[in-house]
């Protein structure tokens, strides 16, 4: 990273620095757009919240920290922003004030802090064994100093990546996601799923490519282990979503699964796979936000939280369900919607990387997960639009305009980004290439 | 054209253009018939919208020049046709739709895996380049893997065994014009893919060809067998589709076996595809006419309805004769071509001294299936148009020609496929197609069929109890595989939480206020001594305050004493 | 300036404090003024000594021809003296308000102030004997403070403390005698055992080290000798805060540091068996203390266990016997003192204003006592190790020293550090959540009678919070000051 701006120099080797590179800019743009749409959505949803003012305060502060995180130029700054982002986003989860939501917020806090502390381990070692505090593509490890200590450094790399993976919902630290999402207000769930998980992804990207370096990690047991973890998460998330009746929890498990698609691409350490990962970051954010907005609209207007209660709701909320369906098709990976291209690159990248077994097992697991995704998303749309004769239909009405606006924008984005995928793909390809 | 992130390419060469034209033709006929058929139906706008969408997607499939484009339109086609299948929204329709969608999505995903593998292997997905690109890898496991995956996807859509389960359920529940398209042309999209796999990727591969021939044989026979036992008009036609797909598959297999050199196989396959499309269009439209008027499809209900409807009878007869391969029809031509291609290969192999018993068996299955075809088609024809209904009053109602059973538009458009088939038959009325050897095959089939007819005459056949989907697929998947996977997933997902819970229950349990603290000393000493110990402690404590001050003084004194001692 | 200044610095609070129980003050105001005057005078004087009197020494008394009571100002001692001098006035101010409703204030402030002087004595001790003397005096002078409330509980705590401490000091004494009798130097300006450490003596010196380590380890709350600290949590908050977060326990680690770096040296200890023992016990204590803190629901006991854990950070850092280890340990000594005293003060304020002693009772206090809880949050975040607060810096320094050492024991220590960080977040941040985000069914009127404490108590809190933030962002001068220890402790480096 060039032209890093130093905000504060604490001591020799410890300073708070910011810089913008392609990767950071992408995440910043994504954050901003999603936040604006969520804010528009929340401006209507707040009528359903217990403490709207508290919500908006922390909503804004979390965005601030996320923006800072995107622009973080060294490990310390990234860690600082990560911790503060956890602390500031936690109050959004317990907005309801029920014992359940407070417990969920505490769980979120503890899992995230646990993960961040593991990530801190990487900082301790990279500060000592690194040549530069600032992120440099290809890694900053000092070859002379690390001679003989590769084993230790690999262990620390693994631990810190798994730690930051807690925020991204990587097994085994994913459990906060399904607990936190049902109790948080819908706009909060949307940004938690759609954007904040991506903050974890960003941290992992930085560590893998710009602290340790792909050359150091590629081909080692760390890569194998991480890919296995990612694939386990992909499978597990989809499978749990398949059997879940509470709509927001179903979407939460779906997030667990989908973000690990991204992580799978990151860990494969192949330009094509990373391209797929970055594309999926954008696609998943858009799609998952829209899905959560839809779920929130159903809760807000019709007070129904379970999928089994939603037969025939599609006829009462056509626009909501239309957006929901389009985004579902995107998430499954059906062309021409957004979501197909990322899967394509992930699979072809993995196959061309040539890792034993995992090369083809990865795409197979991804496709199995896509099947399960169809299994847990399509029935919602089908039962909504085609309840079947003689079945009891749910009562309800369409969501208010501001909420529909956000959903429509995202659904349109899903379609447009799917069909006109080239521009985004080119940008991402450049960024992906720049990481190696 | 750069869309969806890659370059889409289209072509109108050869079969691409042919089937695009077929699509146009079939959609024209169906939509024209729909005007009358759907007149009293609900959700008309949805129907027409998705009909057109499916048309676009299907055309896209056939016109695509690289497999990725094919995949894109294939998926779109699956989803838009789903809406047509469940149009009625009855319980049966929803369940059939479920099966249809499940097979389509699973097939689509597996096909995508095949595309991934193929792309990784050869680096190209352009159909024109595939033959050359795959040649170096002939016989390699990776190519087979890719081919198998792709065949699952395409074969599922075509209706090949063992993924044919959705056909007999989905086609009957859809509105008749849609059924015509589903049977007639959507299945051909699957065949199209199978053609690419067998004749471009693995042309000349003996093992692969053997597998394809086996699948074809089973499909052929199974479809016909199911059709014989079916008691629903549209279901019979659907099973018949399965059977005919089997015939086409056999043709593809022979073409693959002979490395595209057998002219008869290639010609026969394509001709049979065209024939089948037209036949099913015709037959389903007729069935649609029946349903339009009666709203019933069970054979026992519609029996005798067509007795005084000669035009419909004519249409139906043309279709039935063609599909049975009666000499003089285009069906005869295509079936003969296929049969003769098999015979030709048998002769070649006998010449080369190889074992031909398998192919001979195939030939016999071919002939028997042909016979079964004739049997069930004639059964349908007789049932509708010759026999009288069991109930006298019903028959009287049927005979009553109060209002027209189909309007002029419908009548004319249904005539089109019939006319087309007759034309083809006429075009091919050439000497060499009617040699004795060729006729022999057809007549053998017809004889078998006629025999069967006589045997089963008048008997009401019960539906088969065994349903592959309900008996095998659903239990294995939904009661076996899914719960197993769900169980594994639950364990995994709970690992972190359960670990924390375990700790919190034991090692990390928080000591609540006023809770009795566990003291090792108490436990060691036992309760009896705890009392005494308390008393001792009390005595010691009471002097604590003064104790420390006293000690302070004492120590100071000791210091002084020490200094004094050391000094001296 | 000659060394007599050191004696003056120590004598002011001792003598001044001794007079407090004897004088009869007319009003509360008078007592407060007197005590504050003494304390401030001593603090200011000490700070001026630190600034200008580096290296001076003063021999008070010759016990024998070879042993004498000496004071010396060296960089190591100055750091401790700095910490103590800065915090004592703040603590006294806090104590005025806190003790205003309790009895026997004269006696309390007498011992309290004397304690200041004695701690300075420990800091400025020039050799082992002097340090040992003042160490014992420290024990004796703090016992009345612990038992001040006079309840059964308090007496139990006092006796336990006394017994533990005397036992520990005796063990250290034995070690000291052993070293002395085999040719080691007890002067702190002679680094290491030098020629006395022959291979035959190795066993003996190792044993002596263990005696001294565990002996001083009592006050440093090393497992299994930590038992007195949580029990002493019943003392009035100024006592637990200042003494058991700053003066007494830091004397313990200070003494261990003297043993490790000045009586023994890095060359002897590096890689030795006793170093491993020390690292193991301190790393274990880190984990033990933090887990017990999580389990504990009594507010002050929780903080006491937290102290147990954090002290072992310092001990662990010292036992790495590297320059960076020494610096890291000293840094944490100062930072932890600041953070822990802030935490204890808040606990005390809460108890003082509302009488609540269990953490589960603190729902909604964020609105009722905003300043206190805000300071608590800042200190909690710092103790957890969130940058850019000071706690992160010291944790980082310790971790870097351990990474540099790169032995398995050092790595175990890093693991312990991280586990401790997680639990610290658990047992501190959950309190903040409870305070700021009470459940929806919480009734605000239930805390109507609870108000923020007055400026005597909140001013120190605010100053401490500011210090935490400033020391975290601008630690430069302090770190340079600490860095001055290295040349003295590692001659020839």
Coordinates of C-alpha atoms in Angstrom, one line a residue, chain A residues 238-394:
Chain A
X238 CA -27.0 -25.0 3.7
X239 CA -28.1 -28.2 5.5
X240 CA -29.1 -26.4 8.6
X241 CA -31.0 -23.8 6.6
X242 CA -32.8 -26.5 4.8
X243 CA -34.4 -27.8 8.0
X244 CA -35.1 -24.4 9.7
X245 CA -38.6 -23.0 9.9
X246 CA -37.9 -19.6 11.4
X247 CA -37.3 -17.5 8.3
X248 CA -34.6 -15.2 9.6
X249 CA -32.7 -18.1 11.1
X250 CA -32.9 -19.9 7.8
X251 CA -31.4 -16.8 6.1
X252 CA -28.7 -16.6 8.8
X253 CA -27.6 -20.2 8.2
X254 CA -27.7 -19.4 4.5
X255 CA -25.2 -16.5 5.2
X256 CA -23.0 -18.9 7.1
X257 CA -22.9 -21.1 4.0
X258 CA -22.5 -18.4 1.4
X259 CA -19.8 -16.4 3.0
X260 CA -17.8 -19.6 3.1
X261 CA -18.1 -19.8 -0.6
X262 CA -16.1 -16.6 -0.6
X263 CA -13.6 -18.0 1.9
X264 CA -13.2 -21.1 -0.2
X265 CA -12.1 -18.9 -3.0
X266 CA -9.8 -16.9 -0.8
X267 CA -8.1 -20.0 0.6
X268 CA -7.7 -21.6 -2.8
X269 CA -5.1 -18.9 -3.6
X270 CA -5.6 -18.8 -7.3
X271 CA -6.4 -15.6 -9.2
X272 CA -9.5 -17.0 -10.8
X273 CA -10.8 -18.3 -7.5
X274 CA -10.1 -15.0 -5.7
X275 CA -12.0 -13.3 -8.6
X276 CA -14.9 -15.5 -7.9
X277 CA -14.6 -14.8 -4.2
X278 CA -14.6 -11.1 -4.7
X279 CA -17.6 -11.2 -7.1
X280 CA -19.5 -13.3 -4.6
X281 CA -18.8 -10.8 -1.9
X282 CA -20.7 -8.2 -3.9
X283 CA -23.4 -10.6 -5.1
X284 CA -24.1 -12.1 -1.7
X285 CA -24.3 -8.7 0.0
X286 CA -26.8 -7.5 -2.5
X287 CA -28.9 -10.7 -2.5
X288 CA -28.7 -11.4 1.2
X289 CA -29.7 -7.8 2.1
X290 CA -32.7 -8.0 -0.2
X291 CA -33.7 -11.3 1.3
X292 CA -33.5 -10.0 4.8
X293 CA -35.4 -6.9 3.8
X294 CA -38.1 -9.1 2.4
X295 CA -38.2 -11.2 5.6
X296 CA -38.3 -8.0 7.6
X297 CA -41.2 -6.7 5.5
X298 CA -43.2 -9.8 6.2
X299 CA -42.6 -9.4 9.9
X300 CA -43.2 -5.7 9.9
X301 CA -46.5 -5.7 7.9
X302 CA -47.9 -9.1 8.7
X303 CA -46.2 -10.2 11.9
X304 CA -45.3 -13.6 10.7
X305 CA -41.9 -15.1 11.3
X306 CA -42.2 -18.8 10.3
X307 CA -42.0 -20.1 6.8
X308 CA -44.9 -22.5 7.5
X309 CA -47.1 -19.5 8.1
X310 CA -46.5 -17.9 4.7
X311 CA -48.6 -20.0 2.3
X312 CA -50.1 -17.7 -0.3
X313 CA -48.3 -14.6 1.1
X314 CA -46.9 -14.0 -2.4
X315 CA -50.2 -13.1 -3.7
X316 CA -50.7 -10.5 -0.9
X317 CA -47.1 -9.1 -1.2
X318 CA -46.3 -9.5 -4.9
X319 CA -43.5 -7.0 -5.1
X320 CA -41.8 -8.3 -2.0
X321 CA -42.0 -11.8 -3.1
X322 CA -41.0 -10.9 -6.6
X323 CA -37.8 -9.4 -5.3
X324 CA -37.3 -12.3 -3.0
X325 CA -37.7 -14.8 -5.8
X326 CA -35.3 -13.0 -8.1
X327 CA -32.7 -12.9 -5.3
X328 CA -33.3 -16.5 -4.5
X329 CA -32.6 -17.5 -8.0
X330 CA -29.4 -15.5 -7.9
X331 CA -28.3 -17.1 -4.7
X332 CA -28.8 -20.6 -6.1
X333 CA -26.6 -19.6 -9.0
X334 CA -29.1 -19.6 -11.9
X335 CA -27.9 -17.5 -14.8
X336 CA -28.6 -14.8 -15.9
X337 CA -28.9 -13.5 -12.4
X338 CA -26.0 -12.4 -10.3
X339 CA -24.5 -15.3 -8.5
X340 CA -23.7 -17.6 -11.4
X341 CA -20.6 -16.0 -12.5
X342 CA -19.0 -16.1 -9.0
X343 CA -19.7 -19.8 -8.8
X344 CA -18.2 -20.3 -12.2
X345 CA -14.9 -18.6 -11.3
X346 CA -14.7 -20.3 -7.9
X347 CA -15.1 -23.7 -9.5
X348 CA -12.8 -23.2 -12.4
X349 CA -10.3 -21.6 -10.2
X350 CA -10.4 -24.5 -7.8
X351 CA -10.1 -27.1 -10.5
X352 CA -7.2 -25.3 -12.2
X353 CA -5.3 -25.0 -8.9
X354 CA -4.9 -28.7 -8.8
X355 CA -5.0 -29.5 -5.1
X356 CA -5.4 -33.2 -4.5
X357 CA -9.0 -34.2 -3.9
X358 CA -10.1 -30.7 -2.9
X359 CA -9.9 -29.4 -6.4
X360 CA -13.0 -31.3 -7.5
X361 CA -14.5 -31.8 -4.0
X362 CA -14.7 -28.1 -3.6
X363 CA -16.9 -27.5 -6.7
X364 CA -18.9 -30.6 -5.8
X365 CA -19.7 -29.3 -2.3
X366 CA -20.5 -25.9 -3.8
X367 CA -23.0 -27.4 -6.1
X368 CA -24.5 -29.6 -3.4
X369 CA -24.9 -26.5 -1.4
X370 CA -26.6 -24.8 -4.4
X371 CA -29.0 -27.7 -4.5
X372 CA -29.8 -27.2 -0.8
X373 CA -30.1 -23.5 -1.4
X374 CA -32.7 -24.2 -4.0
X375 CA -34.3 -26.5 -1.4
X376 CA -34.6 -23.9 1.3
X377 CA -35.4 -20.8 -0.8
X378 CA -37.6 -22.0 -3.7
X379 CA -40.3 -23.5 -1.5
X380 CA -40.8 -20.1 0.1
X381 CA -41.5 -18.5 -3.3
X382 CA -43.5 -21.4 -4.6
X383 CA -45.7 -21.7 -1.6
X384 CA -46.0 -17.9 -1.6
X385 CA -47.2 -17.6 -5.1
X386 CA -48.8 -21.0 -5.6
X387 CA -50.3 -22.1 -2.3
X388 CA -52.2 -25.0 -3.9
X389 CA -55.9 -25.6 -3.8
X390 CA -57.5 -26.1 -0.5
X391 CA -54.5 -24.9 1.6
X392 CA -55.0 -22.3 4.2
X393 CA -53.7 -19.0 2.9
X394 CA -52.1 -16.4 5.1

